[in-house]
mmCIF file of C-alpha atoms in Angstrom:
data_model
loop_
_atom_site.group_PDB
_atom_site.id
_atom_site.type_symbol
_atom_site.label_atom_id
_atom_site.label_comp_id
_atom_site.label_asym_id
_atom_site.label_seq_id
_atom_site.Cartn_x
_atom_site.Cartn_y
_atom_site.Cartn_z
ATOM 1 C CA MET Y 1 81.456 54.003 -7.967
ATOM 2 C CA LYS Y 2 83.438 57.026 -9.114
ATOM 3 C CA PHE Y 3 87.203 56.456 -9.261
ATOM 4 C CA LEU Y 4 86.937 53.356 -7.053
ATOM 5 C CA PRO Y 5 89.721 51.384 -8.832
ATOM 6 C CA LEU Y 6 92.164 54.289 -8.542
ATOM 7 C CA LEU Y 7 91.545 55.434 -4.962
ATOM 8 C CA PRO Y 8 94.290 53.324 -3.286
ATOM 9 C CA LEU Y 9 96.743 54.425 -5.985
ATOM 10 C CA LEU Y 10 95.813 58.091 -5.586
ATOM 11 C CA GLU Y 11 96.378 57.866 -1.855
ATOM 12 C CA LYS Y 12 99.853 56.459 -2.403
ATOM 13 C CA TYR Y 13 100.766 58.551 -5.465
ATOM 14 C CA PRO Y 14 98.774 61.816 -5.252
ATOM 15 C CA PHE Y 15 100.686 63.292 -8.191
ATOM 16 C CA LEU Y 16 98.779 61.072 -10.648
ATOM 17 C CA LYS Y 17 96.693 63.110 -13.091
ATOM 18 C CA PRO Y 18 93.212 61.841 -12.060
ATOM 19 C CA ALA Y 19 93.814 63.274 -8.557
ATOM 20 C CA ARG Y 20 92.573 66.655 -9.794
ATOM 21 C CA HIS Y 21 89.086 65.192 -10.211
ATOM 22 C CA ILE Y 22 88.619 64.357 -6.537
ATOM 23 C CA ALA Y 23 90.653 67.112 -4.890
ATOM 24 C CA GLY Y 24 88.678 69.184 -2.400
ATOM 25 C CA GLU Y 25 88.830 70.514 1.150
ATOM 26 C CA ALA Y 26 86.315 68.126 2.692
ATOM 27 C CA TYR Y 27 89.042 66.779 5.004
ATOM 28 C CA HIS Y 28 90.949 70.014 5.455
ATOM 29 C CA LYS Y 29 92.134 69.475 9.043
ATOM 30 C CA GLU Y 30 93.354 65.954 8.356
ATOM 31 C CA ALA Y 31 95.131 67.028 5.163
ATOM 32 C CA LEU Y 32 96.747 69.969 6.954
ATOM 33 C CA LYS Y 33 98.060 67.678 9.671
ATOM 34 C CA GLU Y 34 99.438 65.234 7.077
ATOM 35 C CA ALA Y 35 101.076 68.080 5.143
ATOM 36 C CA GLU Y 36 102.733 69.323 8.333
ATOM 37 C CA LYS Y 37 104.248 65.900 9.010
ATOM 38 C CA PHE Y 38 105.496 65.545 5.455
ATOM 39 C CA LEU Y 39 107.055 69.020 5.363
ATOM 40 C CA LYS Y 40 108.843 68.322 8.642
ATOM 41 C CA PHE Y 41 110.171 65.134 7.070
ATOM 42 C CA VAL Y 42 111.413 67.028 4.001
ATOM 43 C CA PHE Y 43 112.867 70.104 5.688
ATOM 44 C CA LEU Y 44 113.579 69.194 9.303
ATOM 45 C CA ASN Y 45 114.529 65.526 8.794
ATOM 46 C CA GLU Y 46 111.824 64.299 11.148
ATOM 47 C CA LYS Y 47 110.648 60.704 10.835
ATOM 48 C CA TYR Y 48 107.709 60.132 8.477
ATOM 49 C CA GLU Y 49 105.869 56.844 8.226
ATOM 50 C CA LYS Y 50 102.587 56.105 6.528
ATOM 51 C CA SER Y 51 100.861 52.781 5.964
ATOM 52 C CA PHE Y 52 98.911 51.976 2.817
ATOM 53 C CA GLU Y 53 96.285 49.375 2.047
ATOM 54 C CA GLY Y 54 97.145 46.617 -0.397
ATOM 55 C CA TYR Y 55 95.577 47.041 -3.789
ATOM 56 C CA SER Y 56 95.198 45.847 -7.342
ATOM 57 C CA LEU Y 57 93.300 47.578 -10.114
ATOM 58 C CA LEU Y 58 89.695 46.379 -9.823
ATOM 59 C CA CYS Y 59 89.270 46.867 -13.573
ATOM 60 C CA GLU Y 60 91.133 43.590 -14.068
ATOM 61 C CA ALA Y 61 88.330 41.663 -12.351
ATOM 62 C CA CYS Y 62 85.492 43.719 -13.838
ATOM 63 C CA GLU Y 63 83.481 42.141 -16.671
ATOM 64 C CA ASP Y 64 81.401 45.276 -17.282
ATOM 65 C CA LYS Y 65 83.391 47.317 -19.773
ATOM 66 C CA SER Y 66 80.745 50.016 -20.221
ATOM 67 C CA CYS Y 67 83.402 52.567 -19.226
ATOM 68 C CA ALA Y 68 85.134 51.805 -22.534
ATOM 69 C CA LYS Y 69 82.726 54.029 -24.480
ATOM 70 C CA PHE Y 70 84.100 57.043 -22.578
ATOM 71 C CA CYS Y 71 87.716 56.296 -23.536
ATOM 72 C CA LYS Y 72 88.641 58.453 -26.524
ATOM 73 C CA SER Y 73 92.027 56.782 -26.994
ATOM 74 C CA GLY Y 74 90.654 53.251 -27.409
ATOM 75 C CA ALA Y 75 92.722 51.955 -24.510
ATOM 76 C CA ILE Y 76 89.970 49.723 -23.069
ATOM 77 C CA LYS Y 77 89.254 46.416 -24.783
ATOM 78 C CA ASN Y 78 89.018 43.075 -22.981
ATOM 79 C CA GLU Y 79 91.836 44.508 -20.896
ATOM 80 C CA ARG Y 80 93.395 47.947 -20.660
ATOM 81 C CA ILE Y 81 96.081 48.785 -23.199
ATOM 82 C CA TRP Y 82 98.251 51.095 -21.102
ATOM 83 C CA GLN Y 83 100.384 52.181 -24.068
ATOM 84 C CA LYS Y 84 97.280 53.941 -25.438
ATOM 85 C CA CYS Y 85 96.094 55.341 -22.093
ATOM 86 C CA SER Y 86 96.757 58.980 -21.160
ATOM 87 C CA LEU Y 87 95.375 58.483 -17.638
ATOM 88 C CA CYS Y 88 92.865 61.285 -18.164
ATOM 89 C CA GLY Y 89 90.576 59.650 -15.589
ATOM 90 C CA THR Y 90 87.317 59.861 -17.552
ATOM 91 C CA CYS Y 91 86.702 56.112 -17.641
ATOM 92 C CA PHE Y 92 87.432 55.813 -13.901
ATOM 93 C CA GLU Y 93 84.974 58.635 -13.217
ATOM 94 C CA LYS Y 94 82.274 56.565 -14.997
ATOM 95 C CA CYS Y 95 83.153 53.369 -13.098
ATOM 96 C CA ASN Y 96 80.140 51.139 -12.271
ATOM 97 C CA TYR Y 97 82.028 48.698 -10.063
ATOM 98 C CA LEU Y 98 80.257 48.318 -6.708
ATOM 99 C CA THR Y 99 81.620 47.706 -3.234
ATOM 100 C CA ARG Y 100 80.371 48.315 0.295
ATOM 101 C CA VAL Y 101 79.568 51.965 0.929
ATOM 102 C CA GLU Y 102 81.692 52.055 4.084
ATOM 103 C CA ASP Y 103 84.702 50.666 2.196
ATOM 104 C CA TYR Y 104 84.277 53.182 -0.607
ATOM 105 C CA SER Y 105 83.906 56.060 1.867
ATOM 106 C CA ARG Y 106 87.079 55.013 3.677
ATOM 107 C CA LEU Y 107 89.097 54.739 0.469
ATOM 108 C CA LEU Y 108 87.750 58.050 -0.823
ATOM 109 C CA ALA Y 109 88.549 59.853 2.444
ATOM 110 C CA ARG Y 110 92.113 58.503 2.539
ATOM 111 C CA ALA Y 111 92.687 59.510 -1.084
ATOM 112 C CA LYS Y 112 91.282 63.013 -0.577
ATOM 113 C CA ILE Y 113 93.432 63.608 2.510
ATOM 114 C CA SER Y 114 96.573 62.470 0.693
ATOM 115 C CA ILE Y 115 95.828 64.536 -2.415
ATOM 116 C CA MET Y 116 95.056 67.739 -0.522
ATOM 117 C CA SER Y 117 98.058 67.304 1.744
ATOM 118 C CA TYR Y 118 100.160 67.041 -1.440
ATOM 119 C CA VAL Y 119 98.517 70.201 -2.844
ATOM 120 C CA TYR Y 120 99.100 72.099 0.417
ATOM 121 C CA CYS Y 121 102.765 71.102 0.458
ATOM 122 C CA ARG Y 122 103.324 72.213 -3.109
ATOM 123 C CA ALA Y 123 101.546 75.517 -2.542
ATOM 124 C CA VAL Y 124 103.646 76.267 0.541
ATOM 125 C CA VAL Y 125 107.034 75.439 -0.983
ATOM 126 C CA SER Y 126 106.170 77.557 -4.026
ATOM 127 C CA LYS Y 127 106.680 80.602 -1.807
ATOM 128 C CA SER Y 128 110.437 79.928 -1.663
ATOM 129 C CA GLU Y 129 112.799 79.042 -4.520
ATOM 130 C CA VAL Y 130 115.186 77.240 -2.171
ATOM 131 C CA ALA Y 131 112.387 75.297 -0.476
ATOM 132 C CA LEU Y 132 110.872 74.396 -3.842
ATOM 133 C CA ARG Y 133 114.116 72.823 -5.071
ATOM 134 C CA LYS Y 134 114.627 70.950 -1.809
ATOM 135 C CA PHE Y 135 111.036 69.680 -1.807
ATOM 136 C CA ALA Y 136 111.220 68.536 -5.427
ATOM 137 C CA VAL Y 137 114.285 66.394 -4.727
ATOM 138 C CA ARG Y 138 113.190 64.955 -1.373
ATOM 139 C CA ALA Y 139 109.568 64.301 -2.327
ATOM 140 C CA ALA Y 140 110.572 62.628 -5.604
ATOM 141 C CA GLU Y 141 113.002 60.415 -3.669
ATOM 142 C CA TYR Y 142 110.260 59.522 -1.197
ATOM 143 C CA TYR Y 143 107.750 58.525 -3.870
ATOM 144 C CA LYS Y 144 110.417 56.495 -5.673
ATOM 145 C CA SER Y 145 111.033 54.574 -2.441
ATOM 146 C CA LEU Y 146 107.311 53.744 -2.356
ATOM 147 C CA MET Y 147 107.432 52.573 -5.965
ATOM 148 C CA GLU Y 148 110.367 50.267 -5.261
ATOM 149 C CA LYS Y 149 108.465 48.608 -2.407
ATOM 150 C CA ASP Y 150 105.259 48.348 -4.449
ATOM 151 C CA SER Y 151 104.712 44.853 -5.883
ATOM 152 C CA TYR Y 152 101.806 45.723 -8.187
ATOM 153 C CA ASP Y 153 102.861 44.503 -11.625
ATOM 154 C CA LYS Y 154 101.003 47.202 -13.594
ATOM 155 C CA LEU Y 155 102.542 50.130 -11.690
ATOM 156 C CA PRO Y 156 105.225 50.889 -14.324
ATOM 157 C CA GLU Y 157 102.545 51.050 -17.062
ATOM 158 C CA ILE Y 158 100.369 53.363 -14.963
ATOM 159 C CA LEU Y 159 103.277 55.697 -14.215
ATOM 160 C CA ALA Y 160 104.342 55.654 -17.852
ATOM 161 C CA ALA Y 161 100.818 56.666 -18.894
ATOM 162 C CA ASN Y 162 100.818 59.449 -16.309
ATOM 163 C CA PHE Y 163 104.090 60.978 -17.525
ATOM 164 C CA SER Y 164 103.553 60.200 -21.235
ATOM 165 C CA ILE Y 165 106.556 57.870 -21.282
ATOM 166 C CA LYS Y 166 106.572 55.283 -24.058
ATOM 167 C CA TYR Y 167 107.106 52.065 -22.131
ATOM 168 C CA LYS Y 168 106.509 48.400 -22.899
ATOM 169 C CA SER Y 169 107.666 45.292 -21.083
ATOM 170 C CA GLY Y 170 110.861 46.701 -19.569
ATOM 171 C CA PHE Y 171 111.759 48.984 -22.489
ATOM 172 C CA VAL Y 172 111.611 52.798 -22.593
ATOM 173 C CA HIS Y 173 111.680 54.764 -25.823
ATOM 174 C CA VAL Y 174 115.119 56.282 -26.306
ATOM 175 C CA LYS Y 175 113.752 59.844 -26.428
ATOM 176 C CA ASP Y 176 111.956 59.457 -23.085
ATOM 177 C CA TYR Y 177 114.947 57.617 -21.624
ATOM 178 C CA LEU Y 178 117.377 60.395 -22.514
ATOM 179 C CA LYS Y 179 115.141 63.083 -21.026
ATOM 180 C CA ALA Y 180 115.891 61.585 -17.596
ATOM 181 C CA ALA Y 181 119.270 59.953 -18.244
ATOM 182 C CA VAL Y 182 121.023 63.209 -19.195
ATOM 183 C CA ARG Y 183 120.643 64.285 -15.555
ATOM 184 C CA LEU Y 184 122.094 61.031 -14.200
ATOM 185 C CA LYS Y 185 125.881 61.092 -14.101
ATOM 186 C CA ALA Y 186 126.694 57.436 -13.417
ATOM 187 C CA PRO Y 187 128.245 55.602 -16.429
ATOM 188 C CA GLU Y 188 125.535 52.921 -16.485
ATOM 189 C CA TRP Y 189 123.021 55.559 -17.595
ATOM 190 C CA LYS Y 190 125.033 56.486 -20.664
ATOM 191 C CA LEU Y 191 123.340 55.306 -23.834
ATOM 192 C CA TYR Y 192 126.427 53.352 -24.939
ATOM 193 C CA SER Y 193 126.034 51.202 -21.802
ATOM 194 C CA ARG Y 194 122.503 50.178 -22.750
ATOM 195 C CA SER Y 195 120.820 47.522 -24.855
ATOM 196 C CA LEU Y 196 118.658 49.032 -27.604
ATOM 197 C CA ASN Y 197 115.903 47.338 -29.558
ATOM 198 C CA GLY Y 198 113.909 49.160 -32.214
ATOM 199 C CA GLY Y 199 114.428 52.581 -30.652
ATOM 200 C CA PHE Y 200 113.715 51.347 -27.117
ATOM 201 C CA VAL Y 201 116.174 51.069 -24.208
ATOM 202 C CA ARG Y 202 116.042 48.088 -21.866
ATOM 203 C CA VAL Y 203 115.626 49.005 -18.169
ATOM 204 C CA SER Y 204 114.916 47.055 -15.005
ATOM 205 C CA ARG Y 205 111.835 47.785 -12.931
ATOM 206 C CA ASN Y 206 113.767 49.861 -10.378
ATOM 207 C CA GLU Y 207 115.669 51.653 -13.124
ATOM 208 C CA PHE Y 208 112.350 52.649 -14.624
ATOM 209 C CA PHE Y 209 111.292 54.053 -11.251
ATOM 210 C CA ARG Y 210 114.553 56.040 -11.188
ATOM 211 C CA ILE Y 211 113.571 57.516 -14.555
ATOM 212 C CA VAL Y 212 110.118 58.337 -13.203
ATOM 213 C CA GLU Y 213 111.780 60.020 -10.219
ATOM 214 C CA GLU Y 214 113.444 62.481 -12.602
ATOM 215 C CA TYR Y 215 110.164 63.188 -14.395
ATOM 216 C CA LEU Y 216 108.447 63.679 -11.045
ATOM 217 C CA ARG Y 217 111.207 65.939 -9.713
ATOM 218 C CA GLU Y 218 110.755 68.151 -12.754
ATOM 219 C CA LYS Y 219 106.998 68.307 -12.133
ATOM 220 C CA LEU Y 220 107.465 69.096 -8.441
ATOM 221 C CA SER Y 221 109.816 71.942 -9.368
ATOM 222 C CA GLU Y 222 106.874 73.800 -10.902
ATOM 223 C CA LYS Y 223 105.214 76.441 -8.753
ATOM 224 C CA VAL Y 224 101.624 76.048 -7.567
ATOM 225 C CA SER Y 225 99.527 79.094 -6.704
ATOM 226 C CA TYR Y 226 96.961 78.176 -4.061
ATOM 227 C CA GLU Y 227 95.921 79.820 -0.800
ATOM 228 C CA PHE Y 228 94.198 77.991 2.046
ATOM 229 C CA GLU Y 229 93.338 78.318 5.712
ATOM 230 C CA GLY Y 230 96.233 77.254 7.933
ATOM 231 C CA MET Y 231 98.888 78.026 5.349
ATOM 232 C CA GLU Y 232 100.799 80.197 7.830
ATOM 233 C CA LYS Y 233 101.422 77.211 10.097
ATOM 234 C CA LEU Y 234 103.027 75.241 7.262
ATOM 235 C CA LEU Y 235 105.023 78.247 6.122
ATOM 236 C CA LYS Y 236 106.672 78.350 9.558
ATOM 237 C CA ILE Y 237 108.298 75.002 8.739
ATOM 238 C CA VAL Y 238 109.734 76.457 5.529
ATOM 239 C CA PHE Y 239 110.940 79.550 7.404
ATOM 240 C CA GLU Y 240 112.622 77.354 10.016
ATOM 241 C CA PHE Y 241 114.346 75.418 7.254
ATOM 242 C CA GLU Y 242 115.565 78.641 5.621
ATOM 243 C CA SER Y 243 116.797 79.911 8.976
ATOM 244 C CA ARG Y 244 118.723 76.705 9.660
ATOM 245 C CA ARG Y 245 120.104 76.745 6.146
ATOM 246 C CA LYS Y 246 121.490 80.243 6.626
ATOM 247 C CA GLU Y 247 123.132 79.126 9.850
ATOM 248 C CA MET Y 248 124.632 76.166 7.997
ATOM 249 C CA ASP Y 249 125.707 78.152 4.955
ATOM 250 C CA VAL Y 250 129.334 77.170 4.516
ATOM 251 C CA GLU Y 251 130.204 79.212 1.459
ATOM 252 C CA GLY Y 252 133.226 81.219 2.518
ATOM 253 C CA VAL Y 253 133.788 79.014 5.595
ATOM 254 C CA LYS Y 254 137.081 77.179 5.134
ATOM 255 C CA ASN Y 255 137.884 74.518 7.701
ATOM 256 C CA ALA Y 256 140.252 71.753 6.570
ATOM 257 C CA GLU Y 257 139.397 69.661 9.630
ATOM 258 C CA CYS Y 258 135.847 69.292 8.280
ATOM 259 C CA TYR Y 259 136.795 68.136 4.785
ATOM 260 C CA PRO Y 260 135.118 64.798 3.992
ATOM 261 C CA PRO Y 261 137.494 61.797 4.102
ATOM 262 C CA CYS Y 262 137.422 61.465 0.306
ATOM 263 C CA PHE Y 263 138.837 64.959 -0.224
ATOM 264 C CA LYS Y 264 141.347 64.603 2.588
ATOM 265 C CA LYS Y 265 142.598 61.433 0.853
ATOM 266 C CA ILE Y 266 142.771 63.112 -2.580
ATOM 267 C CA ILE Y 267 144.728 66.062 -1.147
ATOM 268 C CA SER Y 268 147.026 63.680 0.711
ATOM 269 C CA ASP Y 269 147.650 61.737 -2.507
ATOM 270 C CA LEU Y 270 148.384 64.928 -4.435
ATOM 271 C CA LYS Y 271 150.898 66.044 -1.818
ATOM 272 C CA ALA Y 272 152.503 62.607 -1.962
ATOM 273 C CA GLY Y 273 153.003 62.991 -5.716
ATOM 274 C CA VAL Y 274 150.330 60.471 -6.710
ATOM 275 C CA ASN Y 275 148.905 60.946 -10.204
ATOM 276 C CA VAL Y 276 145.276 61.474 -9.088
ATOM 277 C CA PRO Y 277 142.601 60.706 -11.741
ATOM 278 C CA HIS Y 278 140.739 63.513 -13.489
ATOM 279 C CA SER Y 279 137.409 62.636 -11.831
ATOM 280 C CA ALA Y 280 139.000 63.087 -8.376
ATOM 281 C CA ARG Y 281 140.594 66.398 -9.381
ATOM 282 C CA PHE Y 282 137.288 67.690 -10.731
ATOM 283 C CA ALA Y 283 135.457 66.704 -7.537
ATOM 284 C CA LEU Y 284 138.110 68.300 -5.302
ATOM 285 C CA ALA Y 285 138.175 71.536 -7.326
ATOM 286 C CA SER Y 286 134.378 71.881 -7.284
ATOM 287 C CA PHE Y 287 134.338 71.275 -3.510
ATOM 288 C CA LEU Y 288 137.118 73.736 -2.675
ATOM 289 C CA LEU Y 289 135.579 76.433 -4.876
ATOM 290 C CA ARG Y 290 132.142 75.876 -3.325
ATOM 291 C CA ILE Y 291 133.392 76.456 0.224
ATOM 292 C CA GLY Y 292 135.121 79.684 -0.729
ATOM 293 C CA HIS Y 293 138.636 78.879 -1.903
ATOM 294 C CA SER Y 294 139.999 81.028 -4.717
ATOM 295 C CA VAL Y 295 141.219 79.637 -8.018
ATOM 296 C CA ASP Y 296 144.813 80.360 -6.954
ATOM 297 C CA GLU Y 297 144.333 78.464 -3.680
ATOM 298 C CA VAL Y 298 142.985 75.462 -5.587
ATOM 299 C CA LEU Y 299 145.921 75.616 -8.005
ATOM 300 C CA GLN Y 300 148.330 75.656 -5.059
ATOM 301 C CA ILE Y 301 146.985 72.255 -3.984
ATOM 302 C CA PHE Y 302 147.090 70.872 -7.528
ATOM 303 C CA SER Y 303 150.671 72.083 -7.952
ATOM 304 C CA TYR Y 304 151.823 68.955 -6.051
ATOM 305 C CA ALA Y 305 150.575 66.729 -8.916
ATOM 306 C CA PRO Y 306 153.418 65.138 -10.933
ATOM 307 C CA ASP Y 307 151.885 66.278 -14.233
ATOM 308 C CA PHE Y 308 150.936 69.794 -13.057
ATOM 309 C CA ASP Y 309 150.620 72.299 -15.888
ATOM 310 C CA GLU Y 310 149.609 75.669 -14.461
ATOM 311 C CA GLU Y 311 148.139 77.059 -17.682
ATOM 312 C CA LYS Y 312 146.036 73.985 -18.377
ATOM 313 C CA ALA Y 313 145.039 73.564 -14.705
ATOM 314 C CA ARG Y 314 143.998 77.215 -14.400
ATOM 315 C CA TYR Y 315 141.810 76.942 -17.468
ATOM 316 C CA GLN Y 316 140.103 73.815 -16.081
ATOM 317 C CA VAL Y 317 139.594 75.219 -12.569
ATOM 318 C CA GLU Y 318 138.224 78.501 -13.935
ATOM 319 C CA HIS Y 319 135.857 76.489 -16.122
ATOM 320 C CA ILE Y 320 134.613 74.567 -13.063
ATOM 321 C CA ALA Y 321 134.192 77.868 -11.216
ATOM 322 C CA GLY Y 322 131.975 79.195 -14.033
ATOM 323 C CA MET Y 323 134.505 81.827 -15.098
ATOM 324 C CA ARG Y 324 134.830 80.371 -18.587
ATOM 325 C CA GLY Y 325 132.627 78.646 -21.153
ATOM 326 C CA SER Y 326 128.879 78.725 -20.440
ATOM 327 C CA GLY Y 327 129.398 80.510 -17.116
ATOM 328 C CA LYS Y 328 127.918 77.566 -15.209
ATOM 329 C CA GLU Y 329 129.460 76.790 -11.829
ATOM 330 C CA TYR Y 330 129.729 73.031 -11.504
ATOM 331 C CA GLU Y 331 128.147 71.208 -8.581
ATOM 332 C CA VAL Y 332 130.103 69.063 -6.144
ATOM 333 C CA PRO Y 333 129.543 65.395 -7.124
ATOM 334 C CA SER Y 334 127.305 63.336 -4.846
ATOM 335 C CA CYS Y 335 128.598 60.401 -2.796
ATOM 336 C CA GLU Y 336 126.955 58.045 -5.306
ATOM 337 C CA THR Y 337 129.002 59.609 -8.108
ATOM 338 C CA MET Y 338 132.161 59.552 -5.994
ATOM 339 C CA LYS Y 339 131.657 55.808 -5.430
ATOM 340 C CA THR Y 340 131.004 55.214 -9.125
ATOM 341 C CA TYR Y 341 134.379 56.700 -10.009
ATOM 342 C CA HIS Y 342 136.122 54.946 -7.077
ATOM 343 C CA ASN Y 343 136.856 58.233 -5.308
ATOM 344 C CA CYS Y 344 135.040 57.300 -2.094
ATOM 345 C CA PHE Y 345 137.321 55.890 0.606
ATOM 346 C CA SER Y 346 135.107 55.811 3.701
ATOM 347 C CA ASP Y 347 131.484 55.172 4.681
ATOM 348 C CA CYS Y 348 130.450 58.605 5.987
ATOM 349 C CA LYS Y 349 126.753 57.718 6.424
ATOM 350 C CA THR Y 350 125.821 60.628 4.185
ATOM 351 C CA LYS Y 351 124.620 61.196 0.620
ATOM 352 C CA HIS Y 352 126.701 64.205 -0.319
ATOM 353 C CA PRO Y 353 130.140 65.596 0.625
ATOM 354 C CA MET Y 354 128.618 69.038 1.228
ATOM 355 C CA GLU Y 355 126.161 67.523 3.672
ATOM 356 C CA TYR Y 356 129.111 65.984 5.572
ATOM 357 C CA TYR Y 357 130.959 69.316 5.559
ATOM 358 C CA ARG Y 358 127.925 71.343 6.693
ATOM 359 C CA ARG Y 359 127.255 68.925 9.529
ATOM 360 C CA CYS Y 360 130.858 69.101 10.703
ATOM 361 C CA ILE Y 361 130.890 72.916 10.527
ATOM 362 C CA ARG Y 362 127.604 73.094 12.413
ATOM 363 C CA GLU Y 363 128.855 70.727 15.112
ATOM 364 C CA SER Y 364 132.152 72.596 15.482
ATOM 365 C CA PHE Y 365 130.218 75.866 15.650
ATOM 366 C CA GLY Y 366 128.040 74.375 18.383
ATOM 367 C CA ARG Y 367 131.077 73.194 20.331
ATOM 368 C CA GLY Y 368 132.593 76.658 19.986
ATOM 369 C CA LYS Y 369 129.494 78.322 21.393
ATOM 370 C CA LYS Y 370 129.420 75.814 24.237
ATOM 371 C CA ARG Y 371 133.073 76.464 25.092
ATOM 372 C CA LYS Y 372 132.449 80.197 24.942
ATOM 373 C CA ALA Y 373 129.466 79.908 27.257
ATOM 374 C CA THR Y 374 131.431 77.687 29.662
ATOM 375 C CA GLY Y 375 134.290 80.204 29.685
ATOM 376 C CA VAL Y 376 131.941 83.083 30.496
ATOM 377 C CA LYS Y 377 130.391 81.061 33.295
ATOM 378 C CA ALA Y 378 133.800 80.220 34.723
ATOM 379 C CA ARG Y 379 134.945 83.804 34.674
ATOM 380 C CA SER Y 380 131.692 84.854 36.346
ATOM 381 C CA GLY Y 381 132.300 82.325 39.086
ATOM 382 C CA LYS Y 382 135.749 83.763 39.850
ATOM 383 C CA ARG Y 383 134.282 87.155 40.366
#
């Protein structure tokens, strides 16, 4: 039965290459509904839960290897050699494995709904650069979380074949490793922290999934041009996200009360004459610049440091601001990075300092509007 072994995998991971062979709008309404729920999860932080059937690749139990003659890479022998497989899907399309028709129909329907919901989401977010970036990050994180909970032992090999990653028994080729690792700032991803063997880098199962997350994020950042009935309804979710984002835009909004605890502590240490480490200074400078402080204002804070050198500090702050060098404005480090460099001093229940700051600004803005409304009401009552 066509694609039978892959159907549970395609439902769970609709970005796999063979998905293109069974995509179609046979379950349009169901896929649209699923896409709506997923987009609300990505952009509006609504809860998203989906259950999946347990699976293993039926090919492992199949004695009929007639599909092997359709494999141009020679990946199918007595068992599949995943290092040779490109996951083109041709052999799965010619699958002769039989199961009950009702079971096959159920698996096929679930896979089609998941695949088309994925296509709809990507088509919608392609209409907005901001939404596209947000979707790529959040969706990649979501699929990585599924991978980490997935106990199927061949999953790393399948994902490696899908993304053309050279992988074997817990080792990734250094070239493929670096393609992802250069975007990961934590020291443990640096090549000097790794064990190498014959041009391959040792990684754990979850570390491999983190590498795949980066490959997937890059793929999800690509635009998809596709129009479909009901697209307007999904676009409303993106528009709502953009509207909320504009309301939460904190660039130019300076409120020291809303600084995350880590930056309050770094500033406090600087004012107390503590010799704050470079990583903390970089993080603080990038944060202050992002929320609208000028270079001179940042230098004023750094002037408390015992080793303050205005000329050197100005050069470094201007570099972070994108005024020197490549012209790139540096991003504020994530909470994970802050913890790695021991610059996190409190559990804020957030993933990024900017997220903490935006939430605080939004809440203070809401309290301000409430006080304003209460004041108007009170004055009206006196009249």
